[in-house]
């Protein structure tokens, strides 16, 4: 029974190596987002505060986890703005920062998508070498 279960699970699970690679990539993504938000908060006049950047990211991620559908980005902006409001930032400044972070996220995601499309198109259009 134990081996039968192992044979059934094997094609349905991810290897430890692949799971570790995914974990590293997601961790790097969160670190880069936190560092970028840290710099953006400083550039927009809030001040360089790493705890505030993490609070903003966590509030936005928690709000985006709600199963609302297309309005997920709106709830993420609202969650981030609420976190900034709770930390003492003015309402208009908190909302403008939250909207600018969301816009930068959409623009960077679009740029990555276009780069991936161009890369895959370039790979599929280049001739392959014939084996001799």
CSV table of N, CA, C and O in Angstrom, one decimal, residues 22-86:
chain,number,residue,atom,x,y,z
A,22,UNK,N,11.3,27.7,-6.7
A,22,UNK,CA,10.1,28.6,-6.7
A,22,UNK,C,10.2,29.5,-5.4
A,22,UNK,O,9.9,30.7,-5.4
A,23,UNK,N,10.5,28.9,-4.3
A,23,UNK,CA,10.6,29.6,-3.0
A,23,UNK,C,11.6,30.7,-3.1
A,23,UNK,O,11.3,31.8,-2.6
A,24,UNK,N,12.8,30.4,-3.7
A,24,UNK,CA,13.8,31.5,-3.8
A,24,UNK,C,13.3,32.6,-4.7
A,24,UNK,O,13.5,33.8,-4.4
A,25,UNK,N,12.7,32.3,-5.8
A,25,UNK,CA,12.2,33.3,-6.7
A,25,UNK,C,11.2,34.2,-6.1
A,25,UNK,O,11.2,35.4,-6.2
A,26,UNK,N,10.2,33.6,-5.4
A,26,UNK,CA,9.2,34.4,-4.7
A,26,UNK,C,9.8,35.2,-3.6
A,26,UNK,O,9.4,36.4,-3.4
A,27,UNK,N,10.8,34.7,-2.9
A,27,UNK,CA,11.4,35.5,-1.8
A,27,UNK,C,12.2,36.7,-2.4
A,27,UNK,O,12.1,37.8,-1.9
A,28,UNK,N,12.9,36.5,-3.5
A,28,UNK,CA,13.6,37.6,-4.1
A,28,UNK,C,12.6,38.6,-4.6
A,28,UNK,O,12.8,39.8,-4.5
A,29,UNK,N,11.4,38.2,-5.1
A,29,UNK,CA,10.4,39.1,-5.6
A,29,UNK,C,9.9,40.0,-4.5
A,29,UNK,O,9.8,41.2,-4.6
A,30,UNK,N,9.7,39.4,-3.3
A,30,UNK,CA,9.2,40.2,-2.2
A,30,UNK,C,10.2,41.1,-1.6
A,30,UNK,O,9.9,42.3,-1.2
A,31,UNK,N,11.5,40.7,-1.6
A,31,UNK,CA,12.6,41.6,-1.2
A,31,UNK,C,12.7,42.8,-2.1
A,31,UNK,O,12.9,43.9,-1.7
A,32,UNK,N,12.7,42.5,-3.4
A,32,UNK,CA,12.8,43.6,-4.4
A,32,UNK,C,11.6,44.6,-4.3
A,32,UNK,O,11.7,45.8,-4.3
A,33,UNK,N,10.4,44.0,-4.1
A,33,UNK,CA,9.2,44.9,-3.9
A,33,UNK,C,9.3,45.7,-2.6
A,33,UNK,O,9.0,46.9,-2.7
A,34,UNK,N,9.8,45.2,-1.6
A,34,UNK,CA,10.0,45.9,-0.3
A,34,UNK,C,11.0,47.0,-0.5
A,34,UNK,O,10.8,48.2,0.0
A,35,UNK,N,12.1,46.7,-1.1
A,35,UNK,CA,13.2,47.7,-1.3
A,35,UNK,C,12.7,48.8,-2.3
A,35,UNK,O,13.0,50.0,-2.0
A,36,UNK,N,12.0,48.5,-3.3
A,36,UNK,CA,11.4,49.5,-4.2
A,36,UNK,C,10.4,50.4,-3.5
A,36,UNK,O,10.4,51.6,-3.7
A,37,UNK,N,9.6,49.8,-2.7
A,37,UNK,CA,8.6,50.6,-2.0
A,37,UNK,C,9.3,51.5,-0.9
A,37,UNK,O,8.9,52.6,-0.7
A,38,UNK,N,10.3,51.0,-0.3
A,38,UNK,CA,11.1,51.8,0.6
A,38,UNK,C,11.7,53.0,-0.1
A,38,UNK,O,11.5,54.1,0.5
A,39,UNK,N,12.2,52.8,-1.3
A,39,UNK,CA,12.8,54.0,-2.0
A,39,UNK,C,11.7,54.9,-2.5
A,39,UNK,O,11.8,56.1,-2.5
A,40,UNK,N,10.5,54.3,-2.9
A,40,UNK,CA,9.4,55.1,-3.4
A,40,UNK,C,8.8,56.0,-2.3
A,40,UNK,O,8.5,57.1,-2.5
A,41,UNK,N,8.7,55.4,-1.1
A,41,UNK,CA,8.2,56.2,0.0
A,41,UNK,C,9.1,57.4,0.4
A,41,UNK,O,8.6,58.5,0.6
A,42,UNK,N,10.4,57.1,0.3
A,42,UNK,CA,11.3,58.2,0.5
A,42,UNK,C,11.2,59.3,-0.6
A,42,UNK,O,11.3,60.5,-0.3
A,43,UNK,N,11.1,58.8,-1.8
A,43,UNK,CA,11.1,59.8,-2.9
A,43,UNK,C,9.8,60.6,-2.9
A,43,UNK,O,9.8,61.7,-3.4
A,44,UNK,N,8.7,60.0,-2.4
A,44,UNK,CA,7.4,60.8,-2.4
A,44,UNK,C,7.2,61.6,-1.2
A,44,UNK,O,6.1,62.1,-1.0
A,45,UNK,N,8.2,61.7,-0.3
A,45,UNK,CA,8.1,62.6,0.8
A,45,UNK,C,7.6,62.0,2.1
A,45,UNK,O,7.5,62.7,3.1
A,46,UNK,N,7.4,60.7,2.2
A,46,UNK,CA,6.9,60.1,3.4
A,46,UNK,C,8.1,59.8,4.3
A,46,UNK,O,8.0,59.9,5.6
A,47,UNK,N,9.2,59.5,3.8
A,47,UNK,CA,10.4,59.2,4.6
A,47,UNK,C,10.8,57.8,4.3
A,47,UNK,O,10.0,56.9,3.9
A,48,UNK,N,12.1,57.5,4.5
A,48,UNK,CA,12.6,56.2,4.3
A,48,UNK,C,12.3,55.3,5.6
A,48,UNK,O,13.0,55.4,6.5
A,49,UNK,N,11.3,54.5,5.5
A,49,UNK,CA,10.9,53.7,6.6
A,49,UNK,C,10.6,52.3,6.1
A,49,UNK,O,9.6,52.0,5.4
A,50,UNK,N,11.5,51.4,6.5
A,50,UNK,CA,11.3,50.0,6.0
A,50,UNK,C,10.1,49.3,6.7
A,50,UNK,O,9.4,48.6,6.0
A,51,UNK,N,9.9,49.5,8.0
A,51,UNK,CA,8.6,49.0,8.6
A,51,UNK,C,7.4,49.5,7.9
A,51,UNK,O,6.4,48.7,7.7
A,52,UNK,N,7.3,50.7,7.5
A,52,UNK,CA,6.2,51.2,6.8
A,52,UNK,C,6.0,50.6,5.4
A,52,UNK,O,4.9,50.3,5.0
A,53,UNK,N,7.1,50.4,4.8
A,53,UNK,CA,7.1,49.7,3.5
A,53,UNK,C,6.5,48.3,3.6
A,53,UNK,O,5.7,47.8,2.8
A,54,UNK,N,7.0,47.6,4.6
A,54,UNK,CA,6.5,46.2,4.9
A,54,UNK,C,5.0,46.2,5.3
A,54,UNK,O,4.3,45.3,4.9
A,55,UNK,N,4.6,47.2,6.1
A,55,UNK,CA,3.2,47.3,6.5
A,55,UNK,C,2.3,47.5,5.2
A,55,UNK,O,1.3,46.9,5.1
A,56,UNK,N,2.8,48.4,4.3
A,56,UNK,CA,2.0,48.7,3.1
A,56,UNK,C,1.9,47.4,2.3
A,56,UNK,O,0.8,47.1,1.8
A,57,UNK,N,3.0,46.7,2.1
A,57,UNK,CA,3.0,45.5,1.3
A,57,UNK,C,2.1,44.4,1.9
A,57,UNK,O,1.3,43.8,1.2
A,58,UNK,N,2.2,44.2,3.2
A,58,UNK,CA,1.4,43.2,3.8
A,58,UNK,C,-0.1,43.6,3.8
A,58,UNK,O,-1.0,42.7,3.6
A,59,UNK,N,-0.4,44.8,4.0
A,59,UNK,CA,-1.8,45.2,4.0
A,59,UNK,C,-2.4,45.1,2.6
A,59,UNK,O,-3.5,44.6,2.4
A,60,UNK,N,-1.6,45.4,1.6
A,60,UNK,CA,-2.1,45.3,0.2
A,60,UNK,C,-2.2,43.8,-0.2
A,60,UNK,O,-3.2,43.4,-0.9
A,61,UNK,N,-1.3,43.0,0.2
A,61,UNK,CA,-1.4,41.6,-0.1
A,61,UNK,C,-2.5,40.9,0.6
A,61,UNK,O,-3.2,40.0,0.1
A,62,UNK,N,-2.8,41.3,1.9
A,62,UNK,CA,-3.9,40.8,2.6
A,62,UNK,C,-5.3,41.2,2.0
A,62,UNK,O,-6.2,40.4,1.9
A,63,UNK,N,-5.3,42.4,1.5
A,63,UNK,CA,-6.6,42.9,0.8
A,63,UNK,C,-6.7,42.2,-0.5
A,63,UNK,O,-7.9,41.9,-0.9
A,64,UNK,N,-5.6,41.9,-1.2
A,64,UNK,CA,-5.7,41.3,-2.5
A,64,UNK,C,-6.1,39.8,-2.4
A,64,UNK,O,-6.5,39.2,-3.4
A,65,UNK,N,-6.0,39.2,-1.2
A,65,UNK,CA,-6.4,37.8,-1.0
A,65,UNK,C,-7.9,37.6,-0.9
A,65,UNK,O,-8.4,36.5,-1.0
A,66,UNK,N,-8.7,38.7,-0.8
A,66,UNK,CA,-10.1,38.6,-0.8
A,66,UNK,C,-10.6,38.2,-2.2
A,66,UNK,O,-10.2,38.7,-3.2
A,67,UNK,N,-11.6,37.2,-2.2
A,67,UNK,CA,-12.0,36.7,-3.5
A,67,UNK,C,-13.1,37.7,-4.1
A,67,UNK,O,-14.2,37.4,-4.2
A,68,UNK,N,-12.6,38.8,-4.6
A,68,UNK,CA,-13.5,39.8,-5.2
A,68,UNK,C,-13.4,39.8,-6.7
A,68,UNK,O,-14.4,40.3,-7.3
A,69,UNK,N,-12.4,39.3,-7.3
A,69,UNK,CA,-12.4,39.2,-8.7
A,69,UNK,C,-11.6,40.4,-9.3
A,69,UNK,O,-10.6,40.8,-8.9
A,70,UNK,N,-12.3,41.1,-10.3
A,70,UNK,CA,-11.6,42.2,-11.0
A,70,UNK,C,-11.3,43.4,-10.1
A,70,UNK,O,-10.4,44.2,-10.5
A,71,UNK,N,-12.0,43.5,-9.0
A,71,UNK,CA,-11.7,44.6,-8.1
A,71,UNK,C,-10.6,44.3,-7.2
A,71,UNK,O,-10.4,45.1,-6.2
A,72,UNK,N,-9.8,43.3,-7.4
A,72,UNK,CA,-8.7,43.0,-6.5
A,72,UNK,C,-7.7,44.1,-6.4
A,72,UNK,O,-7.1,44.3,-5.3
A,73,UNK,N,-7.4,44.7,-7.5
A,73,UNK,CA,-6.4,45.8,-7.5
A,73,UNK,C,-6.9,47.0,-6.7
A,73,UNK,O,-6.1,47.6,-6.0
A,74,UNK,N,-8.2,47.2,-6.8
A,74,UNK,CA,-8.8,48.3,-6.0
A,74,UNK,C,-8.7,48.0,-4.5
A,74,UNK,O,-8.4,48.9,-3.7
A,75,UNK,N,-9.0,46.8,-4.1
A,75,UNK,CA,-8.9,46.4,-2.7
A,75,UNK,C,-7.4,46.5,-2.2
A,75,UNK,O,-7.1,46.9,-1.1
A,76,UNK,N,-6.5,46.2,-3.1
A,76,UNK,CA,-5.1,46.3,-2.8
A,76,UNK,C,-4.7,47.7,-2.5
A,76,UNK,O,-4.0,48.0,-1.6
A,77,UNK,N,-5.1,48.6,-3.4
A,77,UNK,CA,-4.9,50.1,-3.2
A,77,UNK,C,-5.5,50.5,-1.9
A,77,UNK,O,-4.9,51.3,-1.1
A,78,UNK,N,-6.7,50.1,-1.7
A,78,UNK,CA,-7.4,50.5,-0.4
A,78,UNK,C,-6.7,50.0,0.8
A,78,UNK,O,-6.6,50.7,1.8
A,79,UNK,N,-6.3,48.8,0.8
A,79,UNK,CA,-5.5,48.2,1.9
A,79,UNK,C,-4.2,48.9,2.2
A,79,UNK,O,-3.9,49.2,3.3
A,80,UNK,N,-3.5,49.2,1.1
A,80,UNK,CA,-2.3,50.0,1.3
A,80,UNK,C,-2.5,51.4,1.8
A,80,UNK,O,-1.8,51.9,2.7
A,81,UNK,N,-3.5,52.1,1.2
A,81,UNK,CA,-3.9,53.4,1.7
A,81,UNK,C,-4.3,53.4,3.1
A,81,UNK,O,-3.9,54.3,3.9
A,82,UNK,N,-5.1,52.4,3.5
A,82,UNK,CA,-5.5,52.3,4.9
A,82,UNK,C,-4.3,52.1,5.9
A,82,UNK,O,-4.3,52.7,7.0
A,83,UNK,N,-3.4,51.3,5.5
A,83,UNK,CA,-2.2,51.1,6.3
A,83,UNK,C,-1.4,52.4,6.4
A,83,UNK,O,-0.9,52.7,7.5
A,84,UNK,N,-1.3,53.2,5.4
A,84,UNK,CA,-0.6,54.5,5.4
A,84,UNK,C,-1.4,55.5,6.3
A,84,UNK,O,-0.8,56.2,7.1
A,85,UNK,N,-2.7,55.5,6.2
A,85,UNK,CA,-3.5,56.3,7.0
A,85,UNK,C,-3.4,56.0,8.5
A,85,UNK,O,-3.3,56.9,9.3
A,86,UNK,N,-3.3,54.7,8.8
A,86,UNK,CA,-3.2,54.3,10.2
A,86,UNK,C,-1.8,54.7,10.7
A,86,UNK,O,-1.7,54.8,12.0
